[in-house]
mmCIF file of C-alpha atoms in Angstrom:
data_model
loop_
_atom_site.group_PDB
_atom_site.id
_atom_site.type_symbol
_atom_site.label_atom_id
_atom_site.label_comp_id
_atom_site.label_asym_id
_atom_site.label_seq_id
_atom_site.Cartn_x
_atom_site.Cartn_y
_atom_site.Cartn_z
ATOM 1 C CA MET X 1 0.000 0.000 0.000
ATOM 2 C CA LYS X 2 2.874 2.350 0.794
ATOM 3 C CA LYS X 3 4.566 1.442 -2.513
ATOM 4 C CA THR X 4 1.408 2.199 -4.478
ATOM 5 C CA LEU X 5 1.010 5.543 -2.718
ATOM 6 C CA ALA X 6 4.603 6.510 -3.544
ATOM 7 C CA ILE X 7 4.007 5.813 -7.264
ATOM 8 C CA ILE X 8 0.855 7.931 -7.286
ATOM 9 C CA ILE X 9 2.636 10.845 -5.578
ATOM 10 C CA SER X 10 5.552 10.629 -8.060
ATOM 11 C CA PHE X 11 3.150 10.655 -11.011
ATOM 12 C CA ILE X 12 1.366 13.744 -9.692
ATOM 13 C CA PHE X 13 4.736 15.469 -9.127
ATOM 14 C CA CYS X 14 5.795 14.857 -12.730
ATOM 15 C CA ILE X 15 2.551 16.261 -14.048
ATOM 16 C CA LEU X 16 2.907 19.389 -11.934
ATOM 17 C CA PHE X 17 6.573 20.231 -12.328
ATOM 18 C CA VAL X 18 7.994 18.715 -15.626
ATOM 19 C CA PRO X 19 7.834 21.214 -18.551
ATOM 20 C CA SER X 20 5.452 20.596 -21.412
ATOM 21 C CA ILE X 21 7.260 21.104 -24.793
ATOM 22 C CA SER X 22 5.101 21.727 -27.813
ATOM 23 C CA ALA X 23 7.920 21.858 -30.411
ATOM 24 C CA ASP X 24 11.612 21.106 -31.047
ATOM 25 C CA PRO X 25 13.957 22.958 -33.400
ATOM 26 C CA SER X 26 14.502 21.295 -36.805
ATOM 27 C CA ILE X 27 17.784 22.452 -38.378
ATOM 28 C CA ILE X 28 18.082 21.904 -42.128
ATOM 29 C CA ILE X 29 20.259 23.145 -44.987
ATOM 30 C CA GLU X 30 17.621 24.844 -47.042
ATOM 31 C CA ASN X 31 19.793 25.791 -50.019
ATOM 32 C CA TYR X 32 23.365 25.898 -51.259
ATOM 33 C CA SER X 33 25.294 27.391 -54.200
ATOM 34 C CA LEU X 34 28.771 26.956 -55.656
ATOM 35 C CA TYR X 35 30.937 29.567 -57.341
ATOM 36 C CA PRO X 36 32.117 28.506 -59.824
ATOM 37 C CA GLU X 37 29.505 25.894 -60.611
ATOM 38 C CA ILE X 38 32.140 23.405 -61.799
ATOM 39 C CA PHE X 39 35.747 23.459 -60.603
ATOM 40 C CA MET X 40 38.986 22.853 -62.449
ATOM 41 C CA PRO X 41 41.947 21.211 -60.680
ATOM 42 C CA GLY X 42 43.673 23.888 -58.610
ATOM 43 C CA ASP X 43 40.583 26.121 -58.444
ATOM 44 C CA SER X 44 39.279 27.745 -55.293
ATOM 45 C CA GLY X 45 35.719 28.932 -54.886
ATOM 46 C CA ILE X 46 32.880 29.732 -52.533
ATOM 47 C CA LEU X 47 30.301 27.331 -51.127
ATOM 48 C CA THR X 48 27.335 29.230 -49.692
ATOM 49 C CA ILE X 49 24.857 27.299 -47.549
ATOM 50 C CA THR X 50 21.595 28.516 -46.077
ATOM 51 C CA VAL X 51 20.969 27.051 -42.593
ATOM 52 C CA LYS X 52 17.366 27.258 -41.422
ATOM 53 C CA ASN X 53 15.403 26.448 -38.283
ATOM 54 C CA ALA X 54 12.421 24.835 -39.981
ATOM 55 C CA GLU X 55 10.311 24.596 -36.792
ATOM 56 C CA THR X 56 7.061 26.519 -37.307
ATOM 57 C CA THR X 57 5.966 26.640 -33.639
ATOM 58 C CA ASN X 58 7.428 29.704 -32.036
ATOM 59 C CA THR X 59 7.018 28.905 -28.341
ATOM 60 C CA VAL X 60 7.456 26.299 -25.646
ATOM 61 C CA GLN X 61 5.004 26.395 -22.741
ATOM 62 C CA THR X 62 6.039 25.188 -19.280
ATOM 63 C CA THR X 63 3.276 24.715 -16.659
ATOM 64 C CA SER X 64 3.987 24.308 -12.967
ATOM 65 C CA THR X 65 1.464 23.900 -10.078
ATOM 66 C CA THR X 66 1.993 24.823 -6.479
ATOM 67 C CA GLY X 67 -0.870 23.824 -4.245
ATOM 68 C CA SER X 68 -3.966 25.085 -5.943
ATOM 69 C CA THR X 69 -2.056 27.607 -8.126
ATOM 70 C CA SER X 70 -0.875 26.778 -11.686
ATOM 71 C CA THR X 71 1.755 28.845 -13.495
ATOM 72 C CA THR X 72 2.377 28.699 -17.280
ATOM 73 C CA LYS X 73 5.661 30.021 -18.723
ATOM 74 C CA THR X 74 6.046 30.613 -22.469
ATOM 75 C CA ASP X 75 9.545 30.586 -24.070
ATOM 76 C CA THR X 76 10.594 31.058 -27.682
ATOM 77 C CA VAL X 77 11.927 27.933 -29.351
ATOM 78 C CA GLY X 78 15.469 28.405 -30.705
ATOM 79 C CA ALA X 79 18.363 26.244 -31.805
ATOM 80 C CA TYR X 80 21.792 26.996 -30.431
ATOM 81 C CA ILE X 81 24.368 26.271 -33.150
ATOM 82 C CA LYS X 82 27.685 25.355 -31.600
ATOM 83 C CA LYS X 83 29.712 24.608 -34.723
ATOM 84 C CA ILE X 84 29.516 24.262 -38.536
ATOM 85 C CA TRP X 85 32.340 22.679 -40.529
ATOM 86 C CA LEU X 86 33.051 20.907 -43.820
ATOM 87 C CA VAL X 87 34.473 17.391 -44.057
ATOM 88 C CA SER X 88 36.759 16.961 -47.091
ATOM 89 C CA ALA X 89 36.224 14.571 -50.001
ATOM 90 C CA THR X 90 39.192 12.886 -51.692
ATOM 91 C CA ASP X 91 40.214 10.841 -54.723
ATOM 92 C CA GLY X 92 42.670 8.967 -52.536
ATOM 93 C CA PHE X 93 45.488 11.456 -53.005
ATOM 94 C CA TYR X 94 44.038 14.952 -53.413
ATOM 95 C CA LYS X 95 41.086 16.648 -51.744
ATOM 96 C CA ILE X 96 38.145 18.983 -52.005
ATOM 97 C CA LYS X 97 38.714 20.826 -48.766
ATOM 98 C CA THR X 98 38.146 23.985 -46.760
ATOM 99 C CA THR X 99 40.369 25.760 -44.265
ATOM 100 C CA LYS X 100 37.711 27.304 -42.063
ATOM 101 C CA SER X 101 34.988 26.309 -39.610
ATOM 102 C CA TYR X 102 32.445 28.395 -37.662
ATOM 103 C CA GLU X 103 31.848 28.092 -33.902
ATOM 104 C CA TYR X 104 29.284 29.485 -31.440
ATOM 105 C CA LEU X 105 26.984 31.067 -34.008
ATOM 106 C CA GLY X 106 24.235 31.700 -31.451
ATOM 107 C CA ILE X 107 20.545 30.867 -31.402
ATOM 108 C CA LEU X 108 18.526 30.484 -34.581
ATOM 109 C CA ALA X 109 14.845 31.310 -34.052
ATOM 110 C CA PRO X 110 12.012 29.357 -35.733
ATOM 111 C CA LEU X 111 11.733 29.966 -39.493
ATOM 112 C CA SER X 112 14.917 32.041 -39.357
ATOM 113 C CA SER X 113 17.899 31.316 -41.563
ATOM 114 C CA ILE X 114 21.509 32.291 -41.877
ATOM 115 C CA ASN X 115 23.957 32.162 -44.802
ATOM 116 C CA ILE X 116 27.368 30.614 -44.238
ATOM 117 C CA ASN X 117 30.244 30.865 -46.736
ATOM 118 C CA PHE X 118 33.069 28.368 -47.042
ATOM 119 C CA LYS X 119 36.129 28.851 -49.208
ATOM 120 C CA ILE X 120 36.709 25.454 -50.783
ATOM 121 C CA ILE X 121 39.737 24.318 -52.741
ATOM 122 C CA ALA X 122 40.104 21.645 -55.400
ATOM 123 C CA GLU X 123 43.721 20.649 -54.970
ATOM 124 C CA GLU X 124 46.045 20.742 -57.976
ATOM 125 C CA ASN X 125 46.167 17.426 -59.865
ATOM 126 C CA ILE X 126 42.928 16.142 -58.342
ATOM 127 C CA THR X 127 41.191 13.663 -60.633
ATOM 128 C CA GLU X 128 38.175 14.978 -62.500
ATOM 129 C CA ASP X 129 35.100 13.460 -60.884
ATOM 130 C CA LEU X 130 32.018 14.219 -58.779
ATOM 131 C CA TYR X 131 32.883 14.626 -55.090
ATOM 132 C CA PHE X 132 30.700 14.907 -51.971
ATOM 133 C CA PRO X 133 32.278 16.933 -49.166
ATOM 134 C CA SER X 134 29.885 16.958 -46.207
ATOM 135 C CA VAL X 135 28.622 19.904 -44.154
ATOM 136 C CA HIS X 136 28.301 19.108 -40.426
ATOM 137 C CA ILE X 137 26.244 21.207 -37.994
ATOM 138 C CA ASP X 138 26.541 20.684 -34.238
ATOM 139 C CA VAL X 139 23.292 21.833 -32.586
ATOM 140 C CA ASP X 140 23.284 22.031 -28.782
ATOM 141 C CA THR X 141 20.831 19.585 -27.102
ATOM 142 C CA TYR X 142 19.407 18.486 -30.466
ATOM 143 C CA GLU X 143 20.372 16.078 -33.198
ATOM 144 C CA ASN X 144 23.339 17.100 -35.339
ATOM 145 C CA VAL X 145 22.980 17.687 -39.073
ATOM 146 C CA GLN X 146 25.055 16.202 -41.925
ATOM 147 C CA PHE X 147 24.521 17.258 -45.536
ATOM 148 C CA PRO X 148 26.654 16.116 -48.534
ATOM 149 C CA ILE X 149 27.395 18.784 -51.193
ATOM 150 C CA PRO X 150 28.057 17.586 -54.774
ATOM 151 C CA VAL X 151 31.139 19.315 -56.227
ATOM 152 C CA LYS X 152 32.152 18.510 -59.816
ATOM 153 C CA VAL X 153 35.762 18.807 -61.003
ATOM 154 C CA SER X 154 36.380 18.871 -64.768
ATOM 155 C CA ASN X 155 39.521 19.216 -66.893
ATOM 156 C CA ALA X 156 37.556 20.649 -69.836
ATOM 157 C CA THR X 157 38.916 24.023 -70.906
ATOM 158 C CA VAL X 158 38.633 26.839 -73.484
ATOM 159 C CA SER X 159 40.496 26.004 -76.688
ATOM 160 C CA LEU X 160 41.675 28.087 -79.662
ATOM 161 C CA LEU X 161 41.089 27.077 -83.276
ATOM 162 C CA LEU X 162 42.979 28.591 -86.225
ATOM 163 C CA THR X 163 39.968 29.459 -88.360
ATOM 164 C CA ASP X 164 41.800 31.412 -91.061
ATOM 165 C CA LEU X 165 45.586 31.551 -90.806
ATOM 166 C CA PRO X 166 47.611 31.024 -94.014
ATOM 167 C CA SER X 167 50.985 29.304 -93.942
ATOM 168 C CA ARG X 168 52.475 32.003 -96.229
ATOM 169 C CA ILE X 169 51.864 35.740 -96.224
ATOM 170 C CA SER X 170 53.268 38.698 -98.138
ATOM 171 C CA LYS X 171 55.747 41.140 -96.670
ATOM 172 C CA SER X 172 53.849 44.027 -98.263
ATOM 173 C CA GLY X 173 50.937 45.396 -96.272
ATOM 174 C CA SER X 174 49.222 43.321 -93.607
ATOM 175 C CA THR X 175 47.278 40.066 -93.570
ATOM 176 C CA LEU X 176 44.092 39.390 -91.626
ATOM 177 C CA VAL X 177 43.969 36.164 -89.576
ATOM 178 C CA THR X 178 41.016 34.763 -87.640
ATOM 179 C CA LEU X 179 40.867 32.519 -84.567
ATOM 180 C CA THR X 180 37.932 30.962 -82.724
ATOM 181 C CA ALA X 181 37.685 30.537 -78.944
ATOM 182 C CA VAL X 182 35.558 27.503 -77.980
ATOM 183 C CA ASN X 183 34.251 26.895 -74.453
ATOM 184 C CA ASN X 184 34.274 23.114 -73.998
ATOM 185 C CA ARG X 185 33.047 23.314 -70.401
ATOM 186 C CA GLU X 186 29.574 22.656 -68.971
ATOM 187 C CA ASN X 187 29.546 26.055 -67.244
ATOM 188 C CA ALA X 188 30.062 29.598 -68.475
ATOM 189 C CA VAL X 189 33.485 31.233 -68.248
ATOM 190 C CA ASP X 190 34.196 34.964 -67.986
ATOM 191 C CA SER X 191 36.753 37.562 -69.083
ATOM 192 C CA VAL X 192 37.746 35.558 -72.155
ATOM 193 C CA THR X 193 40.604 37.399 -73.883
ATOM 194 C CA ILE X 194 42.707 36.352 -76.895
ATOM 195 C CA ILE X 195 46.266 37.702 -76.834
ATOM 196 C CA PRO X 196 48.972 37.267 -79.509
ATOM 197 C CA GLU X 197 52.487 36.818 -78.167
ATOM 198 C CA SER X 198 54.938 39.511 -79.227
ATOM 199 C CA ASN X 199 57.312 38.670 -82.063
ATOM 200 C CA ASP X 200 60.269 40.769 -83.259
ATOM 201 C CA GLY X 201 59.528 40.167 -86.931
ATOM 202 C CA LEU X 202 55.751 40.652 -86.816
ATOM 203 C CA LYS X 203 53.400 43.345 -85.594
ATOM 204 C CA PHE X 204 49.899 42.364 -84.413
ATOM 205 C CA THR X 205 46.909 44.714 -84.444
ATOM 206 C CA PRO X 206 45.124 44.909 -82.023
ATOM 207 C CA ASN X 207 47.250 43.776 -79.085
ATOM 208 C CA SER X 208 44.346 41.707 -77.719
ATOM 209 C CA VAL X 209 40.654 40.977 -78.307
ATOM 210 C CA PHE X 210 38.268 40.871 -75.349
ATOM 211 C CA VAL X 211 35.490 38.331 -75.924
ATOM 212 C CA GLY X 212 33.879 38.513 -72.466
ATOM 213 C CA THR X 213 31.574 35.731 -71.273
ATOM 214 C CA LEU X 214 31.338 32.449 -73.151
ATOM 215 C CA GLN X 215 28.418 30.230 -72.261
ATOM 216 C CA ALA X 216 28.807 26.455 -72.111
ATOM 217 C CA ASP X 217 29.645 24.972 -75.543
ATOM 218 C CA ALA X 218 29.664 28.463 -77.103
ATOM 219 C CA SER X 219 32.330 29.966 -79.365
ATOM 220 C CA SER X 220 33.440 33.395 -80.564
ATOM 221 C CA GLU X 221 35.778 34.629 -83.320
ATOM 222 C CA ALA X 222 38.562 37.195 -83.083
ATOM 223 C CA SER X 223 40.622 38.725 -85.908
ATOM 224 C CA PHE X 224 44.123 40.207 -85.978
ATOM 225 C CA SER X 225 46.173 41.941 -88.664
ATOM 226 C CA ILE X 226 49.748 40.728 -89.055
ATOM 227 C CA LYS X 227 52.254 43.184 -90.541
ATOM 228 C CA PRO X 228 55.654 41.626 -91.248
ATOM 229 C CA ASN X 229 58.873 43.596 -90.800
ATOM 230 C CA ASP X 230 61.043 41.060 -92.570
ATOM 231 C CA VAL X 231 60.931 37.884 -94.628
ATOM 232 C CA GLY X 232 61.535 34.421 -93.206
ATOM 233 C CA VAL X 233 59.824 31.729 -91.150
ATOM 234 C CA PHE X 234 58.267 32.812 -87.851
ATOM 235 C CA ASN X 235 56.622 30.874 -85.026
ATOM 236 C CA ILE X 236 53.573 32.736 -83.795
ATOM 237 C CA SER X 237 51.550 31.951 -80.681
ATOM 238 C CA PHE X 238 48.152 33.039 -79.386
ATOM 239 C CA ASN X 239 46.950 32.722 -75.786
ATOM 240 C CA VAL X 240 43.344 32.550 -74.649
ATOM 241 C CA GLN X 241 42.913 33.716 -71.070
ATOM 242 C CA PHE X 242 39.688 33.136 -69.140
ATOM 243 C CA LYS X 243 38.247 33.001 -65.640
ATOM 244 C CA ASN X 244 36.469 30.030 -64.098
ATOM 245 C CA GLY X 245 34.947 31.827 -61.136
ATOM 246 C CA ASP X 246 37.827 33.993 -59.897
ATOM 247 C CA ASN X 247 40.479 31.550 -61.111
ATOM 248 C CA VAL X 248 42.528 32.640 -64.141
ATOM 249 C CA HIS X 249 43.467 29.986 -66.701
ATOM 250 C CA THR X 250 45.451 30.230 -69.940
ATOM 251 C CA GLU X 251 45.593 27.998 -73.004
ATOM 252 C CA LYS X 252 48.042 28.415 -75.910
ATOM 253 C CA ILE X 253 48.214 27.553 -79.599
ATOM 254 C CA SER X 254 51.231 27.970 -81.909
ATOM 255 C CA HIS X 255 51.652 28.025 -85.672
ATOM 256 C CA SER X 256 54.489 28.451 -88.157
ATOM 257 C CA ILE X 257 54.127 31.131 -90.816
ATOM 258 C CA GLN X 258 56.379 32.102 -93.728
ATOM 259 C CA VAL X 259 56.767 35.704 -94.896
ATOM 260 C CA VAL X 260 57.756 36.034 -98.557
ATOM 261 C CA GLU X 261 58.478 38.850 -101.016
ATOM 262 C CA THR X 262 55.348 38.565 -103.089
ATOM 263 C CA LEU X 263 52.888 41.172 -104.264
ATOM 264 C CA ASP X 264 49.336 40.603 -103.170
ATOM 265 C CA VAL X 265 48.436 44.117 -104.312
ATOM 266 C CA ALA X 266 49.954 45.066 -107.664
ATOM 267 C CA PRO X 267 49.351 46.545 -111.139
ATOM 268 C CA VAL X 268 49.515 44.210 -114.144
ATOM 269 C CA LEU X 269 50.164 45.651 -117.624
ATOM 270 C CA ASN X 270 47.641 44.555 -120.237
ATOM 271 C CA SER X 271 48.774 46.493 -123.300
ATOM 272 C CA ILE X 272 51.533 48.975 -124.043
ATOM 273 C CA PRO X 273 52.953 49.898 -127.484
ATOM 274 C CA SER X 274 56.548 49.012 -128.264
ATOM 275 C CA LYS X 275 56.838 51.953 -130.745
ATOM 276 C CA ILE X 276 55.247 55.390 -130.890
ATOM 277 C CA GLU X 277 55.663 57.787 -133.777
ATOM 278 C CA LYS X 278 57.057 61.133 -132.851
ATOM 279 C CA GLY X 279 54.283 63.525 -131.847
ATOM 280 C CA LYS X 280 51.650 60.826 -131.587
ATOM 281 C CA SER X 281 50.071 59.193 -128.521
ATOM 282 C CA ALA X 282 49.157 55.643 -127.571
ATOM 283 C CA ARG X 283 46.936 54.031 -124.945
ATOM 284 C CA VAL X 284 48.389 52.043 -122.057
ATOM 285 C CA SER X 285 46.017 49.781 -120.109
ATOM 286 C CA LEU X 286 46.573 47.819 -116.925
ATOM 287 C CA GLU X 287 44.682 46.025 -114.154
ATOM 288 C CA VAL X 288 45.040 46.389 -110.402
ATOM 289 C CA TYR X 289 44.198 43.432 -108.161
ATOM 290 C CA ASN X 290 43.837 43.004 -104.390
ATOM 291 C CA ALA X 291 44.722 39.455 -103.383
ATOM 292 C CA LYS X 292 44.696 40.317 -99.686
ATOM 293 C CA THR X 293 42.192 38.931 -97.212
ATOM 294 C CA GLU X 294 41.012 42.382 -96.119
ATOM 295 C CA PRO X 295 40.040 45.663 -97.819
ATOM 296 C CA ILE X 296 42.478 48.408 -98.737
ATOM 297 C CA THR X 297 41.727 52.106 -99.269
ATOM 298 C CA GLY X 298 43.168 55.137 -101.063
ATOM 299 C CA VAL X 299 44.413 53.040 -103.995
ATOM 300 C CA ILE X 300 46.278 55.211 -106.553
ATOM 301 C CA VAL X 301 48.190 54.210 -109.722
ATOM 302 C CA THR X 302 51.017 56.627 -110.611
ATOM 303 C CA PRO X 303 52.941 56.513 -113.944
ATOM 304 C CA ILE X 304 56.678 57.298 -113.857
ATOM 305 C CA THR X 305 58.222 58.424 -117.178
ATOM 306 C CA TYR X 306 59.658 61.407 -119.071
ATOM 307 C CA ALA X 307 56.737 61.341 -121.495
ATOM 308 C CA ILE X 308 53.510 63.216 -121.030
ATOM 309 C CA VAL X 309 50.959 60.836 -119.492
ATOM 310 C CA THR X 310 47.298 61.602 -119.010
ATOM 311 C CA PRO X 311 46.031 61.414 -116.294
ATOM 312 C CA SER X 312 49.053 61.972 -114.067
ATOM 313 C CA GLN X 313 47.479 59.644 -111.475
ATOM 314 C CA TYR X 314 44.605 57.198 -111.587
ATOM 315 C CA PHE X 315 42.542 57.125 -108.373
ATOM 316 C CA ILE X 316 40.731 53.834 -107.667
ATOM 317 C CA GLY X 317 39.788 54.337 -104.012
ATOM 318 C CA SER X 318 38.674 51.337 -101.952
ATOM 319 C CA MET X 319 39.189 47.718 -102.958
ATOM 320 C CA ASP X 320 37.677 44.698 -101.254
ATOM 321 C CA PRO X 321 39.468 41.335 -101.126
ATOM 322 C CA ASP X 322 39.777 39.749 -104.616
ATOM 323 C CA ASP X 323 38.716 42.977 -106.345
ATOM 324 C CA VAL X 324 40.176 43.797 -109.799
ATOM 325 C CA PHE X 325 40.032 47.277 -111.353
ATOM 326 C CA SER X 326 41.083 48.461 -114.822
ATOM 327 C CA ALA X 327 43.000 51.671 -115.450
ATOM 328 C CA SER X 328 44.194 53.305 -118.675
ATOM 329 C CA PHE X 329 46.568 56.145 -119.560
ATOM 330 C CA GLU X 330 47.325 58.149 -122.700
ATOM 331 C CA LEU X 331 51.068 58.172 -123.469
ATOM 332 C CA ASN X 332 52.137 61.181 -125.597
ATOM 333 C CA SER X 333 55.544 61.323 -127.293
ATOM 334 C CA GLY X 334 55.391 64.969 -128.329
ATOM 335 C CA ASP X 335 58.164 66.173 -126.016
ATOM 336 C CA LEU X 336 60.461 63.210 -126.593
ATOM 337 C CA THR X 337 63.291 62.832 -129.061
ATOM 338 C CA TYR X 338 63.867 59.699 -131.074
ATOM 339 C CA GLY X 339 65.123 56.771 -129.047
ATOM 340 C CA ASN X 340 64.270 54.233 -126.350
ATOM 341 C CA TYR X 341 62.400 55.101 -123.164
ATOM 342 C CA THR X 342 61.087 53.444 -120.023
ATOM 343 C CA ILE X 343 57.690 53.858 -118.370
ATOM 344 C CA GLY X 344 56.911 52.554 -114.889
ATOM 345 C CA PHE X 345 53.833 52.271 -112.707
ATOM 346 C CA LYS X 346 53.651 52.159 -108.915
ATOM 347 C CA LEU X 347 50.673 51.472 -106.699
ATOM 348 C CA SER X 348 50.056 53.202 -103.376
ATOM 349 C CA PHE X 349 47.374 52.310 -100.828
ATOM 350 C CA LYS X 350 46.413 52.475 -97.144
ATOM 351 C CA GLN X 351 45.710 49.617 -94.781
ATOM 352 C CA ASP X 352 45.119 49.855 -91.017
ATOM 353 C CA ASN X 353 45.942 53.589 -91.191
ATOM 354 C CA GLU X 354 49.391 52.854 -92.647
ATOM 355 C CA TYR X 355 50.629 53.885 -96.095
ATOM 356 C CA TYR X 356 52.216 51.405 -98.527
ATOM 357 C CA GLU X 357 53.806 51.546 -101.989
ATOM 358 C CA THR X 358 54.388 48.566 -104.246
ATOM 359 C CA PRO X 359 57.615 48.095 -106.239
ATOM 360 C CA ILE X 360 57.558 49.825 -109.627
ATOM 361 C CA ILE X 361 56.828 47.692 -112.682
ATOM 362 C CA TYR X 362 58.579 48.828 -115.895
ATOM 363 C CA SER X 363 58.108 48.517 -119.653
ATOM 364 C CA ASN X 364 60.075 49.908 -122.632
ATOM 365 C CA PHE X 365 58.970 51.754 -125.748
ATOM 366 C CA SER X 366 60.653 53.578 -128.672
ATOM 367 C CA VAL X 367 59.924 56.913 -130.284
ATOM 368 C CA ILE X 368 60.305 56.633 -134.067
ATOM 369 C CA PRO X 369 60.007 59.147 -136.937
ATOM 370 C CA LEU X 370 56.701 59.760 -138.596
ATOM 371 C CA LYS X 371 56.161 57.742 -141.769
ATOM 372 C CA ASN X 372 56.630 59.798 -145.083
ATOM 373 C CA ILE X 373 53.222 60.180 -146.607
ATOM 374 C CA GLY X 374 54.779 61.278 -149.983
ATOM 375 C CA SER X 375 56.920 58.171 -150.359
ATOM 376 C CA ASP X 376 53.926 56.097 -149.620
ATOM 377 C CA GLY X 377 52.090 57.820 -152.450
ATOM 378 C CA GLY X 378 55.019 57.122 -154.812
ATOM 379 C CA LEU X 379 54.873 53.481 -153.955
ATOM 380 C CA LEU X 380 51.199 53.465 -154.785
ATOM 381 C CA VAL X 381 51.857 55.163 -158.149
ATOM 382 C CA LEU X 382 54.615 52.703 -158.943
ATOM 383 C CA PHE X 383 52.429 49.797 -157.996
ATOM 384 C CA GLY X 384 49.603 51.174 -160.124
ATOM 385 C CA SER X 385 51.942 51.694 -163.079
ATOM 386 C CA VAL X 386 53.142 48.098 -162.901
ATOM 387 C CA ILE X 387 49.541 46.899 -162.913
ATOM 388 C CA ILE X 388 48.744 49.065 -165.973
ATOM 389 C CA ILE X 389 51.793 47.781 -167.850
ATOM 390 C CA ILE X 390 50.839 44.194 -167.105
ATOM 391 C CA LEU X 391 47.323 44.842 -168.334
ATOM 392 C CA VAL X 392 48.620 46.470 -171.532
ATOM 393 C CA VAL X 393 50.909 43.501 -172.214
ATOM 394 C CA LEU X 394 48.074 41.062 -171.649
ATOM 395 C CA ILE X 395 45.788 43.002 -174.004
ATOM 396 C CA PHE X 396 48.515 43.127 -176.698
ATOM 397 C CA ILE X 397 49.113 39.365 -176.481
ATOM 398 C CA PHE X 398 45.390 38.724 -176.673
ATOM 399 C CA TYR X 399 45.161 40.983 -179.779
ATOM 400 C CA ILE X 400 48.018 39.223 -181.586
ATOM 401 C CA LYS X 401 46.541 35.786 -180.928
ATOM 402 C CA LYS X 402 43.148 36.860 -182.137
ATOM 403 C CA ARG X 403 44.587 38.357 -185.316
ATOM 404 C CA ARG X 404 46.514 35.202 -186.170
ATOM 405 C CA SER X 405 43.465 33.096 -185.651
ATOM 406 C CA THR X 406 41.483 35.159 -188.203
ATOM 407 C CA LYS X 407 44.086 34.664 -190.885
#
């Protein structure tokens, strides 16, 4: 009977004095983000996690009874976070790791959240793969939280393709070359810039081309003008620089190019007389071609000779790649004495705000006396006289034969 009474008293005591809890904190990782989205070996980045107290009940009520009096105490439910840290993932040799943990972050009220940033590092030479470093949260008096974060490491990069780069170029003027930057990654990259390496024998314009952001599997072209300073074989290199997150990476492509003394812009003579009678004129015709890969402007053909040439210059203006223009001049020998002479033609043009002149092409002609019109007339008279004599002889022979036949 005494034992039964003691149990009843203990039960009543528990009812009166033990707190009544209507809710417990529920700590979850509500969201996370990675910057960059996909890492390259050696990259560092930021993992941002959102920690939330998902409990929707805001209070805990504690009721105590003393005698005939009951007292109810209401407290706000909160979760005291003692520590948050990241456990590394590894390929057996290298890790996805962080160097920082957070301690004593305080109480997180119901439905409240807090953002936590970790700097994470994909060690150099880590194997490309999908890794799962784990976030651990130590919550005082409640169950701890573990949450794996998928982090992908990829060796894919941004590559350069030589879209239009000839193996031989002319020393005269400049040649346009084109490259294509291709993003082979599954995430976008930023600050993509194509930069030619300096070369003593070649001048590149511009010094670099800024592409900007390249989305996954996207590409973009960039063009440069190459102006040679000398002939020979040169090794040229282009670098593509880009950012994966805040990590700078560089890829390189090289190519051999030969600079030769050839004219890709030049005049070609079509017709020019070898002889001109004194005081007379003759027409000279030529064609101008642009075999370059880019336009040229201010194209002018200038004759060089002691003779009078009309016009003194032939202005063509702009020429697109593969354009051909015809030009003609009137060559007058009035001021020249008898003899042999030379006439030359040079071509001048502008490209990339620089002025160029082609080597002069030459041709020879002679100034000869005028033909004697009188002597020509004498020849005609003599020729006519011979014809008349022949006719007279033929008529006489015919007459004699006819006369004999009648006898």
